[in-house]
Coordinates of C-alpha atoms in Angstrom, one line a residue:
V18 CA -1.9 -7.1 -14.1
Q19 CA -1.1 -8.7 -10.7
L20 CA -0.1 -7.1 -7.4
Q21 CA 1.6 -9.4 -5.0
A22 CA 1.9 -8.2 -1.4
S23 CA 4.0 -9.7 1.4
G24 CA 5.4 -8.9 4.8
G25 CA 2.4 -9.1 7.1
G26 CA 2.5 -10.9 10.4
L27 CA 2.1 -10.8 14.2
V28 CA 4.1 -8.2 16.2
Q29 CA 3.9 -6.8 19.7
A30 CA 3.0 -3.2 20.2
G31 CA 5.9 -0.9 19.6
G32 CA 7.4 -3.2 17.0
S33 CA 8.0 -2.9 13.3
L34 CA 7.0 -4.5 10.1
R35 CA 7.8 -3.9 6.4
L36 CA 5.3 -4.6 3.7
S37 CA 6.2 -5.1 0.1
C38 CA 4.1 -5.1 -3.0
A39 CA 5.2 -5.8 -6.6
A40 CA 3.2 -5.2 -9.7
S41 CA 3.6 -7.3 -12.8
G42 CA 2.0 -7.8 -16.2
S43 CA 1.3 -5.4 -19.0
I44 CA 1.9 -2.0 -17.5
F45 CA 2.6 1.2 -19.5
S46 CA 2.9 3.6 -16.6
I47 CA 2.0 3.9 -12.9
N48 CA 0.6 7.1 -11.5
A49 CA 0.6 6.1 -7.9
M50 CA 1.0 3.1 -5.6
G51 CA 0.1 2.8 -2.0
W52 CA -1.7 1.0 0.8
Y53 CA -5.1 0.8 2.2
R54 CA -6.2 -1.2 5.3
Q55 CA -9.5 -2.6 6.6
G56 CA -9.9 -3.5 10.2
A57 CA -12.6 -5.8 11.5
G58 CA -16.0 -4.1 11.2
K59 CA -14.4 -1.0 9.6
E60 CA -14.4 0.5 6.2
R61 CA -11.3 0.4 4.0
E62 CA -9.2 3.4 4.6
L63 CA -6.1 5.0 2.9
V64 CA -2.9 4.4 4.9
A65 CA -0.3 6.0 2.5
K66 CA 0.4 6.5 -1.1
I67 CA 3.2 7.8 -3.3
T68 CA 2.9 9.3 -6.7
N69 CA 5.1 8.8 -9.7
G70 CA 6.6 12.2 -8.9
G71 CA 7.4 11.1 -5.3
M72 CA 4.7 13.0 -3.5
T73 CA 3.4 11.2 -0.5
V74 CA 0.1 11.2 1.4
Y75 CA -0.5 9.7 4.8
A76 CA -3.4 9.1 7.0
D77 CA -3.2 11.3 10.1
S78 CA -3.1 8.2 12.3
V79 CA 0.1 6.9 10.8
K80 CA 2.1 10.1 10.2
G81 CA 5.5 10.0 11.8
R82 CA 5.3 6.2 12.2
F83 CA 4.8 4.8 8.7
T84 CA 6.9 5.5 5.6
V85 CA 5.8 4.7 2.0
S86 CA 8.5 4.3 -0.7
R87 CA 8.9 3.1 -4.2
G88 CA 11.5 0.6 -5.3
N89 CA 14.1 1.2 -7.9
A90 CA 12.2 -1.0 -10.4
A91 CA 9.3 1.5 -10.0
K92 CA 6.8 -1.3 -10.0
T93 CA 7.2 -2.0 -6.3
V94 CA 6.0 -0.2 -3.2
Y95 CA 7.0 -0.6 0.4
L96 CA 5.4 0.4 3.7
Q97 CA 7.7 0.6 6.6
M98 CA 5.6 0.5 9.8
N99 CA 7.2 1.5 13.1
I100 CA 5.8 1.9 16.6
L101 CA 2.9 -0.3 15.7
Q102 CA -0.2 -0.1 17.9
P103 CA -3.1 -2.5 18.3
E104 CA -5.3 -0.2 16.4
D105 CA -3.1 -0.8 13.4
T106 CA -4.4 -4.4 13.2
A107 CA -6.0 -4.9 9.8
V108 CA -5.7 -6.5 6.5
Y109 CA -3.5 -4.3 4.4
Y110 CA -4.1 -4.0 0.6
C111 CA -1.6 -2.5 -1.8
Y112 CA -2.9 -0.8 -4.9
A113 CA -1.6 0.7 -8.1
D114 CA -3.2 3.4 -10.2
L115 CA -1.9 2.7 -13.6
R116 CA -2.3 2.7 -17.4
R117 CA -1.9 -0.6 -19.2
Y118 CA -1.3 0.7 -22.7
P119 CA 0.0 4.0 -24.2
N120 CA -3.4 4.7 -25.7
S121 CA -5.4 3.8 -22.5
F122 CA -8.0 6.3 -21.7
G123 CA -7.4 7.4 -18.1
S124 CA -6.0 5.1 -15.4
T125 CA -7.4 2.1 -13.5
A126 CA -6.8 1.0 -9.9
Y127 CA -5.6 -2.6 -9.3
W128 CA -5.5 -4.3 -6.0
G129 CA -3.4 -6.9 -4.3
Q130 CA -4.8 -9.8 -2.3
G131 CA -4.2 -8.3 1.1
T132 CA -1.9 -9.2 3.9
Q133 CA -2.8 -9.5 7.6
V134 CA -1.1 -7.3 10.2
T135 CA -1.8 -8.1 13.8
V136 CA -0.5 -6.1 16.6
S137 CA -0.8 -7.5 20.1
S138 CA -0.9 -5.3 23.2

């Protein structure tokens, strides 16, 4: 299983970016997909996630500014980031909680390689 993330970059405060992540490989079902981030000297934190049923969860710091969504192919996840602030600067990691086979016991989290988001003031 591979998760390929893209869309990071440098943006001024108040700007927008859209991150994309596509999962590939042997996947039976995906329970949830989403995004974490890790700023310099900080712990990795949940930014947003969306379940197979469409339920979303957001970190308080991004509510009202970020939107997580799934693609029609269901193996993709997006993060629309608006009104970006310098404190949003971090490496953003996509993840997928999935089952690889029908008889898999439970699910496993897989991670993408990370994409840098830098917001200048």
